[in-house]
Amino acid sequence: MIVGLDPYFKSIPDIIKQKFSTLKKQSFEYEARVILEFNIQVIDLIAPHVSIVKPQIAFYELYGWWGVWAYAETIKYAKQKGLIVIGDVKRGDVPSTAEAYANAHIGEVCTDHVAEAPFGTDAITINPFLGTDSLLPFFQTAKKYHKGIFVLVKTSNPDSGEFQDLICEGKKLHEIIAERTYTWGKDVLGKHGYSAVGAVVGATFSHEITKLRKIMPTAYFLVPGYGAQGATAKDIACCFNPDGLGAIINASRSILYAYNLSPWKEKYGIDSWRDATREAVVKMNEEIRNILKTNHGYKE
Ligand SMILES: O=c1ccn([C@@H]2O[C@H](COP(=O)(O)O)[C@@H](O)[C@H]2O)c(=O)[nH]1
């Protein structure tokens, strides 16, 4: 399971905001410091239960360079806690620019003095719309620095089919992207047979997933859409290979702001947001485990 670190400022409990109230009038520093503190508390809570977090960079860029500072510090803290960090950055551009994006997020930059990793995430999401040459710099950088890539194959938003389901040469466009993703990842298989090039596959389109699993047997699936977007444990069963491996399921809002959702809303409320988040993580893990037991013969 992955917890998405998507800080919706309005939903961050006041008890955290109060710690920084003297900064309130200063541009974006206040928001950035609140966000970082919230993330630190969330990471401390969830670290015993999950091994991956996925900060979505949009929620940090929203607060300018202070927000980007909070993004970088969040990554640093999560890594110190032993978590794997996937940067949800959805990059993609002409090759020369793609190389800069790749070095920024999963590579290094050589300054006059030393080589430094600006963000140092373990993996990122990328957008294949510009074609193979736009993606090669990401694959090459990932290979060089032993990092991971997740290609957007079939996204979870309601209109994802508008382009991704168009038929080309008798196949849906996202199926063709899946075939390419499998090919791009073929020469970077790890010791367990999975590739460093994975795929983003939305849980909200579970009817498409069985086919995608067959097209990309060696790709890790990063699966958003669980919880706030309506997908449930039933929808994600087909994301896993028959041996019960190969998929990591993300939830962001339904975990971070569980205090605002039933049944935790009634039980805890905002002052006990930590208990609500902890219980929501435990429950989601349990739901995934049960699905694996039922469908894939998973044994503990
Ligand atoms: O197809 C996609 C690709 C990425 N996302 C991202 O995942 C999280 C989902 O958040 P929830 O609060 O659990 O809905 C968010 O960061 C999206 O940008 C996605 O939803 N679908």
mmCIF file of C-alpha atoms and ligand atoms in Angstrom:
data_model
loop_
_atom_site.group_PDB
_atom_site.id
_atom_site.type_symbol
_atom_site.label_atom_id
_atom_site.label_comp_id
_atom_site.label_asym_id
_atom_site.label_seq_id
_atom_site.Cartn_x
_atom_site.Cartn_y
_atom_site.Cartn_z
ATOM 1 C CA MET A 1 0.000 0.000 0.000
ATOM 2 C CA ILE A 2 1.089 3.578 -0.699
ATOM 3 C CA VAL A 3 -0.017 6.638 1.228
ATOM 4 C CA GLY A 4 -0.238 9.667 -1.042
ATOM 5 C CA LEU A 5 1.072 12.796 0.631
ATOM 6 C CA ASP A 6 -1.317 15.321 -0.910
ATOM 7 C CA PRO A 7 -1.576 18.222 1.518
ATOM 8 C CA TYR A 8 -4.912 19.993 1.042
ATOM 9 C CA PHE A 9 -4.135 22.984 3.243
ATOM 10 C CA LYS A 10 -7.744 23.593 4.307
ATOM 11 C CA SER A 11 -8.053 20.016 5.567
ATOM 12 C CA ILE A 12 -4.914 20.102 7.713
ATOM 13 C CA PRO A 13 -6.029 20.171 11.373
ATOM 14 C CA ASP A 14 -5.849 23.550 13.149
ATOM 15 C CA ILE A 15 -3.820 22.056 15.935
ATOM 16 C CA ILE A 16 -0.891 21.872 13.491
ATOM 17 C CA LYS A 17 -1.539 25.305 11.988
ATOM 18 C CA GLN A 18 -1.514 26.924 15.442
ATOM 19 C CA LYS A 19 2.141 26.011 15.908
ATOM 20 C CA PHE A 20 3.079 28.383 13.082
ATOM 21 C CA SER A 21 0.524 31.179 13.600
ATOM 22 C CA THR A 22 3.203 33.866 14.062
ATOM 23 C CA LEU A 23 4.252 33.292 10.442
ATOM 24 C CA LYS A 24 0.730 33.694 9.125
ATOM 25 C CA LYS A 25 1.267 36.933 7.197
ATOM 26 C CA GLN A 26 4.474 35.916 5.489
ATOM 27 C CA SER A 27 4.136 34.736 1.937
ATOM 28 C CA PHE A 28 3.844 30.941 1.650
ATOM 29 C CA GLU A 29 6.351 30.216 4.404
ATOM 30 C CA TYR A 30 3.460 29.622 6.784
ATOM 31 C CA GLU A 31 1.674 27.174 4.465
ATOM 32 C CA ALA A 32 4.917 25.359 3.632
ATOM 33 C CA ARG A 33 5.920 24.909 7.266
ATOM 34 C CA VAL A 34 2.434 23.694 8.217
ATOM 35 C CA ILE A 35 2.500 21.209 5.329
ATOM 36 C CA LEU A 36 5.907 19.873 6.296
ATOM 37 C CA GLU A 37 4.885 19.469 9.935
ATOM 38 C CA PHE A 38 1.687 17.689 8.866
ATOM 39 C CA ASN A 39 3.653 15.361 6.593
ATOM 40 C CA ILE A 40 6.176 14.591 9.337
ATOM 41 C CA GLN A 41 3.365 13.657 11.719
ATOM 42 C CA VAL A 42 1.655 11.561 9.031
ATOM 43 C CA ILE A 43 4.903 9.776 8.150
ATOM 44 C CA ASP A 44 5.572 8.991 11.822
ATOM 45 C CA LEU A 45 2.074 7.529 12.102
ATOM 46 C CA ILE A 46 2.073 5.414 8.978
ATOM 47 C CA ALA A 47 5.706 4.251 8.822
ATOM 48 C CA PRO A 48 5.026 1.095 10.870
ATOM 49 C CA HIS A 49 2.263 0.089 8.435
ATOM 50 C CA VAL A 50 3.386 1.057 4.910
ATOM 51 C CA SER A 51 6.649 1.144 3.021
ATOM 52 C CA ILE A 52 5.936 3.668 0.277
ATOM 53 C CA VAL A 53 4.715 7.268 0.165
ATOM 54 C CA LYS A 54 3.784 9.280 -2.918
ATOM 55 C CA PRO A 55 3.903 13.050 -2.601
ATOM 56 C CA GLN A 56 2.006 14.738 -5.447
ATOM 57 C CA ILE A 57 4.165 17.718 -6.414
ATOM 58 C CA ALA A 58 1.214 19.915 -7.473
ATOM 59 C CA PHE A 59 0.188 20.449 -3.856
ATOM 60 C CA TYR A 60 3.660 21.793 -3.072
ATOM 61 C CA GLU A 61 4.212 23.895 -6.206
ATOM 62 C CA LEU A 62 1.002 25.646 -5.194
ATOM 63 C CA TYR A 63 3.021 27.518 -2.579
ATOM 64 C CA GLY A 64 5.909 28.578 -4.833
ATOM 65 C CA TRP A 65 9.480 27.913 -3.832
ATOM 66 C CA TRP A 66 8.512 27.529 -0.190
ATOM 67 C CA GLY A 67 6.175 24.729 -1.266
ATOM 68 C CA VAL A 68 8.939 23.079 -3.277
ATOM 69 C CA TRP A 69 11.137 23.321 -0.177
ATOM 70 C CA ALA A 70 8.425 21.447 1.772
ATOM 71 C CA TYR A 71 8.330 18.824 -1.003
ATOM 72 C CA ALA A 72 12.123 18.301 -0.817
ATOM 73 C CA GLU A 73 12.124 18.191 3.010
ATOM 74 C CA THR A 74 9.211 15.724 3.001
ATOM 75 C CA ILE A 75 11.166 13.393 0.723
ATOM 76 C CA LYS A 76 14.236 13.696 2.940
ATOM 77 C CA TYR A 77 12.246 12.902 6.076
ATOM 78 C CA ALA A 78 10.403 9.941 4.539
ATOM 79 C CA LYS A 79 13.688 8.461 3.349
ATOM 80 C CA GLN A 80 15.256 8.920 6.781
ATOM 81 C CA LYS A 81 12.337 6.891 8.112
ATOM 82 C CA GLY A 82 13.193 4.113 5.669
ATOM 83 C CA LEU A 83 10.278 4.690 3.295
ATOM 84 C CA ILE A 84 10.418 4.463 -0.493
ATOM 85 C CA VAL A 85 9.333 7.736 -2.094
ATOM 86 C CA ILE A 86 7.557 7.961 -5.443
ATOM 87 C CA GLY A 87 7.384 11.523 -6.751
ATOM 88 C CA ASP A 88 4.094 11.959 -8.577
ATOM 89 C CA VAL A 89 5.412 14.549 -11.041
ATOM 90 C CA LYS A 90 3.997 13.243 -14.349
ATOM 91 C CA ARG A 91 6.837 14.702 -16.418
ATOM 92 C CA GLY A 92 7.358 14.379 -20.174
ATOM 93 C CA ASP A 93 8.983 16.727 -22.711
ATOM 94 C CA VAL A 94 11.362 16.860 -25.665
ATOM 95 C CA PRO A 95 14.501 14.813 -24.960
ATOM 96 C CA SER A 96 16.807 17.674 -23.914
ATOM 97 C CA THR A 97 14.258 18.950 -21.391
ATOM 98 C CA ALA A 98 13.301 15.442 -20.300
ATOM 99 C CA GLU A 99 16.955 14.890 -19.378
ATOM 100 C CA ALA A 100 16.829 17.904 -17.070
ATOM 101 C CA TYR A 101 13.607 16.662 -15.448
ATOM 102 C CA ALA A 102 15.096 13.208 -14.999
ATOM 103 C CA ASN A 103 18.260 14.538 -13.353
ATOM 104 C CA ALA A 104 16.230 16.834 -11.117
ATOM 105 C CA HIS A 105 13.983 14.102 -9.763
ATOM 106 C CA ILE A 106 15.844 10.794 -9.920
ATOM 107 C CA GLY A 107 19.368 11.765 -10.906
ATOM 108 C CA GLU A 108 22.027 14.262 -9.972
ATOM 109 C CA VAL A 109 23.216 17.689 -10.964
ATOM 110 C CA CYS A 110 26.922 18.480 -11.108
ATOM 111 C CA THR A 111 27.670 21.881 -9.678
ATOM 112 C CA ASP A 112 31.198 23.335 -9.476
ATOM 113 C CA HIS A 113 31.751 21.453 -6.287
ATOM 114 C CA VAL A 114 29.942 18.135 -6.169
ATOM 115 C CA ALA A 115 27.177 16.041 -7.686
ATOM 116 C CA GLU A 116 23.945 16.579 -5.791
ATOM 117 C CA ALA A 117 20.485 14.998 -6.049
ATOM 118 C CA PRO A 118 18.006 17.898 -6.024
ATOM 119 C CA PHE A 119 15.020 15.813 -4.887
ATOM 120 C CA GLY A 120 16.322 12.267 -4.615
ATOM 121 C CA THR A 121 13.030 10.447 -5.069
ATOM 122 C CA ASP A 122 13.233 6.687 -5.599
ATOM 123 C CA ALA A 123 10.827 6.709 -8.538
ATOM 124 C CA ILE A 124 8.660 9.120 -10.502
ATOM 125 C CA THR A 125 5.612 9.079 -12.746
ATOM 126 C CA ILE A 126 6.024 10.127 -16.381
ATOM 127 C CA ASN A 127 3.663 11.024 -19.222
ATOM 128 C CA PRO A 128 4.202 9.145 -22.525
ATOM 129 C CA PHE A 129 2.280 11.575 -24.752
ATOM 130 C CA LEU A 130 5.409 12.888 -26.520
ATOM 131 C CA GLY A 131 6.675 9.474 -27.591
ATOM 132 C CA THR A 132 9.663 7.218 -27.006
ATOM 133 C CA ASP A 133 12.452 9.801 -27.453
ATOM 134 C CA SER A 134 10.888 11.934 -24.716
ATOM 135 C CA LEU A 135 11.004 8.997 -22.300
ATOM 136 C CA LEU A 136 14.459 7.585 -22.980
ATOM 137 C CA PRO A 137 16.231 10.144 -20.735
ATOM 138 C CA PHE A 138 14.024 8.970 -17.840
ATOM 139 C CA PHE A 139 14.774 5.287 -18.499
ATOM 140 C CA GLN A 140 18.503 5.961 -18.881
ATOM 141 C CA THR A 141 18.667 8.033 -15.702
ATOM 142 C CA ALA A 142 16.644 5.442 -13.793
ATOM 143 C CA LYS A 143 19.024 2.718 -14.933
ATOM 144 C CA LYS A 144 22.117 4.755 -14.038
ATOM 145 C CA TYR A 145 20.916 5.623 -10.525
ATOM 146 C CA HIS A 146 18.903 2.442 -9.797
ATOM 147 C CA LYS A 147 15.587 4.258 -9.655
ATOM 148 C CA GLY A 148 12.081 3.451 -10.844
ATOM 149 C CA ILE A 149 9.701 4.893 -13.420
ATOM 150 C CA PHE A 150 5.925 4.617 -13.685
ATOM 151 C CA VAL A 151 4.494 5.379 -17.128
ATOM 152 C CA LEU A 152 0.913 6.682 -17.221
ATOM 153 C CA VAL A 153 -0.914 3.893 -19.044
ATOM 154 C CA LYS A 154 -4.583 4.133 -18.021
ATOM 155 C CA THR A 155 -5.372 6.945 -15.610
ATOM 156 C CA SER A 156 -8.122 6.940 -12.995
ATOM 157 C CA ASN A 157 -9.977 10.147 -13.908
ATOM 158 C CA PRO A 158 -13.492 9.900 -15.407
ATOM 159 C CA ASP A 159 -12.458 11.272 -18.822
ATOM 160 C CA SER A 160 -9.310 9.185 -19.182
ATOM 161 C CA GLY A 161 -10.914 7.228 -22.012
ATOM 162 C CA GLU A 162 -11.307 10.326 -24.187
ATOM 163 C CA PHE A 163 -7.822 9.772 -25.635
ATOM 164 C CA GLN A 164 -6.531 6.680 -23.842
ATOM 165 C CA ASP A 165 -9.359 4.443 -25.158
ATOM 166 C CA LEU A 166 -9.186 5.621 -28.786
ATOM 167 C CA ILE A 167 -8.792 2.716 -31.174
ATOM 168 C CA CYS A 168 -5.601 2.624 -33.248
ATOM 169 C CA GLU A 169 -4.766 -0.384 -35.389
ATOM 170 C CA GLY A 170 -7.528 -2.383 -33.666
ATOM 171 C CA LYS A 171 -6.276 -1.709 -30.138
ATOM 172 C CA LYS A 172 -7.039 0.878 -27.497
ATOM 173 C CA LEU A 173 -4.341 3.504 -27.240
ATOM 174 C CA HIS A 174 -3.666 2.622 -23.593
ATOM 175 C CA GLU A 175 -3.102 -1.012 -24.619
ATOM 176 C CA ILE A 176 -0.464 0.136 -27.093
ATOM 177 C CA ILE A 177 1.170 2.249 -24.366
ATOM 178 C CA ALA A 178 1.077 -0.851 -22.148
ATOM 179 C CA GLU A 179 2.855 -2.916 -24.842
ATOM 180 C CA ARG A 180 5.517 -0.212 -25.168
ATOM 181 C CA THR A 181 5.887 0.034 -21.394
ATOM 182 C CA TYR A 182 6.552 -3.697 -21.267
ATOM 183 C CA THR A 183 9.184 -3.338 -24.014
ATOM 184 C CA TRP A 184 10.819 -0.266 -22.437
ATOM 185 C CA GLY A 185 11.188 -2.188 -19.201
ATOM 186 C CA LYS A 186 12.486 -5.481 -20.585
ATOM 187 C CA ASP A 187 16.186 -4.898 -20.019
ATOM 188 C CA VAL A 188 15.876 -3.563 -16.466
ATOM 189 C CA LEU A 189 14.438 -6.558 -14.619
ATOM 190 C CA GLY A 190 15.299 -6.950 -10.947
ATOM 191 C CA LYS A 191 16.091 -10.162 -9.095
ATOM 192 C CA HIS A 192 12.390 -10.894 -8.501
ATOM 193 C CA GLY A 193 11.565 -10.552 -12.196
ATOM 194 C CA TYR A 194 9.955 -7.120 -11.993
ATOM 195 C CA SER A 195 11.059 -4.198 -14.119
ATOM 196 C CA ALA A 196 12.254 -0.746 -13.078
ATOM 197 C CA VAL A 197 9.708 0.546 -15.593
ATOM 198 C CA GLY A 198 6.207 0.214 -14.143
ATOM 199 C CA ALA A 199 2.766 1.482 -15.096
ATOM 200 C CA VAL A 200 0.146 3.761 -13.578
ATOM 201 C CA VAL A 201 -3.208 1.987 -13.860
ATOM 202 C CA GLY A 202 -6.348 3.485 -12.316
ATOM 203 C CA ALA A 203 -8.377 1.252 -9.988
ATOM 204 C CA THR A 204 -11.498 3.023 -11.221
ATOM 205 C CA PHE A 205 -11.246 1.098 -14.518
ATOM 206 C CA SER A 206 -10.954 -2.397 -13.145
ATOM 207 C CA HIS A 207 -12.530 -3.919 -16.288
ATOM 208 C CA GLU A 208 -9.465 -2.802 -18.290
ATOM 209 C CA ILE A 209 -6.912 -4.026 -15.767
ATOM 210 C CA THR A 210 -7.013 -7.804 -16.368
ATOM 211 C CA LYS A 211 -5.911 -7.253 -19.960
ATOM 212 C CA LEU A 212 -3.207 -4.769 -18.915
ATOM 213 C CA ARG A 213 -1.855 -7.245 -16.355
ATOM 214 C CA LYS A 214 -1.436 -9.790 -19.179
ATOM 215 C CA ILE A 215 0.259 -7.264 -21.473
ATOM 216 C CA MET A 216 2.717 -6.142 -18.764
ATOM 217 C CA PRO A 217 3.421 -9.203 -16.560
ATOM 218 C CA THR A 218 6.756 -7.812 -15.338
ATOM 219 C CA ALA A 219 5.607 -4.271 -14.590
ATOM 220 C CA TYR A 220 4.773 -3.028 -11.134
ATOM 221 C CA PHE A 221 1.392 -1.349 -11.237
ATOM 222 C CA LEU A 222 1.009 1.877 -9.295
ATOM 223 C CA VAL A 223 -2.733 1.948 -8.703
ATOM 224 C CA PRO A 224 -4.487 5.199 -7.724
ATOM 225 C CA GLY A 225 -8.237 5.615 -7.377
ATOM 226 C CA TYR A 226 -8.823 3.653 -4.181
ATOM 227 C CA GLY A 227 -10.958 5.405 -1.562
ATOM 228 C CA ALA A 228 -11.727 9.017 -2.470
ATOM 229 C CA GLN A 229 -12.203 8.236 -6.176
ATOM 230 C CA GLY A 230 -14.556 5.369 -5.428
ATOM 231 C CA ALA A 231 -12.557 2.210 -6.112
ATOM 232 C CA THR A 232 -12.718 -0.548 -3.499
ATOM 233 C CA ALA A 233 -10.735 -3.679 -2.642
ATOM 234 C CA LYS A 234 -12.778 -5.690 -5.159
ATOM 235 C CA ASP A 235 -11.592 -3.420 -7.956
ATOM 236 C CA ILE A 236 -7.916 -3.927 -7.305
ATOM 237 C CA ALA A 237 -7.810 -7.745 -7.185
ATOM 238 C CA CYS A 238 -6.988 -7.914 -10.899
ATOM 239 C CA CYS A 239 -3.985 -5.569 -10.539
ATOM 240 C CA PHE A 240 -1.926 -8.356 -8.999
ATOM 241 C CA ASN A 241 -0.214 -11.202 -10.804
ATOM 242 C CA PRO A 242 -1.508 -14.711 -9.999
ATOM 243 C CA ASP A 243 1.146 -15.001 -7.242
ATOM 244 C CA GLY A 244 -0.331 -11.929 -5.513
ATOM 245 C CA LEU A 245 2.601 -9.636 -6.355
ATOM 246 C CA GLY A 246 3.097 -6.749 -8.732
ATOM 247 C CA ALA A 247 0.774 -3.976 -7.574
ATOM 248 C CA ILE A 248 0.986 -1.122 -5.106
ATOM 249 C CA ILE A 249 -2.286 0.530 -4.233
ATOM 250 C CA ASN A 250 -2.390 4.242 -3.442
ATOM 251 C CA ALA A 251 -4.797 6.207 -1.288
ATOM 252 C CA SER A 252 -4.287 9.856 -0.423
ATOM 253 C CA ARG A 253 -7.327 11.852 0.803
ATOM 254 C CA SER A 254 -9.122 8.862 2.318
ATOM 255 C CA ILE A 255 -6.139 8.284 4.619
ATOM 256 C CA LEU A 256 -4.843 11.797 5.347
ATOM 257 C CA TYR A 257 -8.271 13.240 6.090
ATOM 258 C CA ALA A 258 -9.929 10.094 7.444
ATOM 259 C CA TYR A 259 -11.018 12.147 10.464
ATOM 260 C CA ASN A 260 -13.576 13.718 8.145
ATOM 261 C CA LEU A 261 -15.002 10.426 6.869
ATOM 262 C CA SER A 262 -17.315 7.812 8.320
ATOM 263 C CA PRO A 263 -16.823 5.794 10.475
ATOM 264 C CA TRP A 264 -13.905 7.767 11.958
ATOM 265 C CA LYS A 265 -15.675 11.118 11.830
ATOM 266 C CA GLU A 266 -18.245 9.877 14.339
ATOM 267 C CA LYS A 267 -15.666 8.052 16.426
ATOM 268 C CA TYR A 268 -12.861 10.606 16.603
ATOM 269 C CA GLY A 269 -13.330 14.015 14.968
ATOM 270 C CA ILE A 270 -10.566 16.411 14.013
ATOM 271 C CA ASP A 271 -8.731 16.565 17.345
ATOM 272 C CA SER A 272 -8.003 12.860 17.143
ATOM 273 C CA TRP A 273 -7.108 12.959 13.449
ATOM 274 C CA ARG A 274 -4.050 10.804 14.107
ATOM 275 C CA ASP A 275 -6.127 7.876 15.389
ATOM 276 C CA ALA A 276 -8.409 8.167 12.392
ATOM 277 C CA THR A 277 -5.485 8.125 9.931
ATOM 278 C CA ARG A 278 -3.810 5.207 11.685
ATOM 279 C CA GLU A 279 -7.022 3.166 11.678
ATOM 280 C CA ALA A 280 -7.723 4.000 8.041
ATOM 281 C CA VAL A 281 -4.280 2.700 7.037
ATOM 282 C CA VAL A 282 -4.692 -0.482 9.067
ATOM 283 C CA LYS A 283 -8.150 -1.058 7.563
ATOM 284 C CA MET A 284 -6.971 -0.532 3.994
ATOM 285 C CA ASN A 285 -4.039 -2.899 4.507
ATOM 286 C CA GLU A 286 -6.457 -5.457 5.878
ATOM 287 C CA GLU A 287 -8.810 -5.050 2.899
ATOM 288 C CA ILE A 288 -5.949 -5.577 0.456
ATOM 289 C CA ARG A 289 -4.681 -8.582 2.408
ATOM 290 C CA ASN A 290 -8.162 -10.147 2.428
ATOM 291 C CA ILE A 291 -8.519 -9.703 -1.316
ATOM 292 C CA LEU A 292 -5.123 -11.334 -1.828
ATOM 293 C CA LYS A 293 -6.110 -14.224 0.421
ATOM 294 C CA THR A 294 -9.387 -14.776 -1.418
ATOM 295 C CA ASN A 295 -8.159 -14.305 -4.969
ATOM 296 C CA HIS A 296 -4.503 -15.208 -4.913
ATOM 297 C CA GLY A 297 -4.150 -17.744 -2.126
ATOM 298 C CA TYR A 298 -1.981 -15.346 -0.137
ATOM 299 C CA LYS A 299 -0.907 -16.821 3.206
ATOM 300 C CA GLU A 300 0.511 -14.902 6.180
HETATM 301 O O1 LIG B 1 -4.359 8.132 -12.879
HETATM 302 C C1 LIG B 1 -3.982 8.746 -11.885
HETATM 303 C C2 LIG B 1 -2.678 9.121 -11.685
HETATM 304 C C3 LIG B 1 -2.343 9.762 -10.530
HETATM 305 N N1 LIG B 1 -3.260 10.055 -9.591
HETATM 306 C C4 LIG B 1 -2.809 10.727 -8.342
HETATM 307 O O2 LIG B 1 -3.031 9.834 -7.241
HETATM 308 C C5 LIG B 1 -3.522 10.552 -6.121
HETATM 309 C C6 LIG B 1 -4.908 10.075 -5.783
HETATM 310 O O3 LIG B 1 -5.396 10.762 -4.673
HETATM 311 P P1 LIG B 1 -6.778 10.352 -3.901
HETATM 312 O O4 LIG B 1 -6.931 11.423 -2.887
HETATM 313 O O5 LIG B 1 -6.550 8.992 -3.288
HETATM 314 O O6 LIG B 1 -7.843 10.346 -4.922
HETATM 315 C C7 LIG B 1 -3.449 12.029 -6.494
HETATM 316 O O7 LIG B 1 -2.186 12.504 -6.100
HETATM 317 C C8 LIG B 1 -3.524 12.023 -8.011
HETATM 318 O O8 LIG B 1 -2.847 13.115 -8.588
HETATM 319 C C9 LIG B 1 -4.554 9.691 -9.776
HETATM 320 O O9 LIG B 1 -5.436 9.942 -8.930
HETATM 321 N N2 LIG B 1 -4.885 9.033 -10.916
#
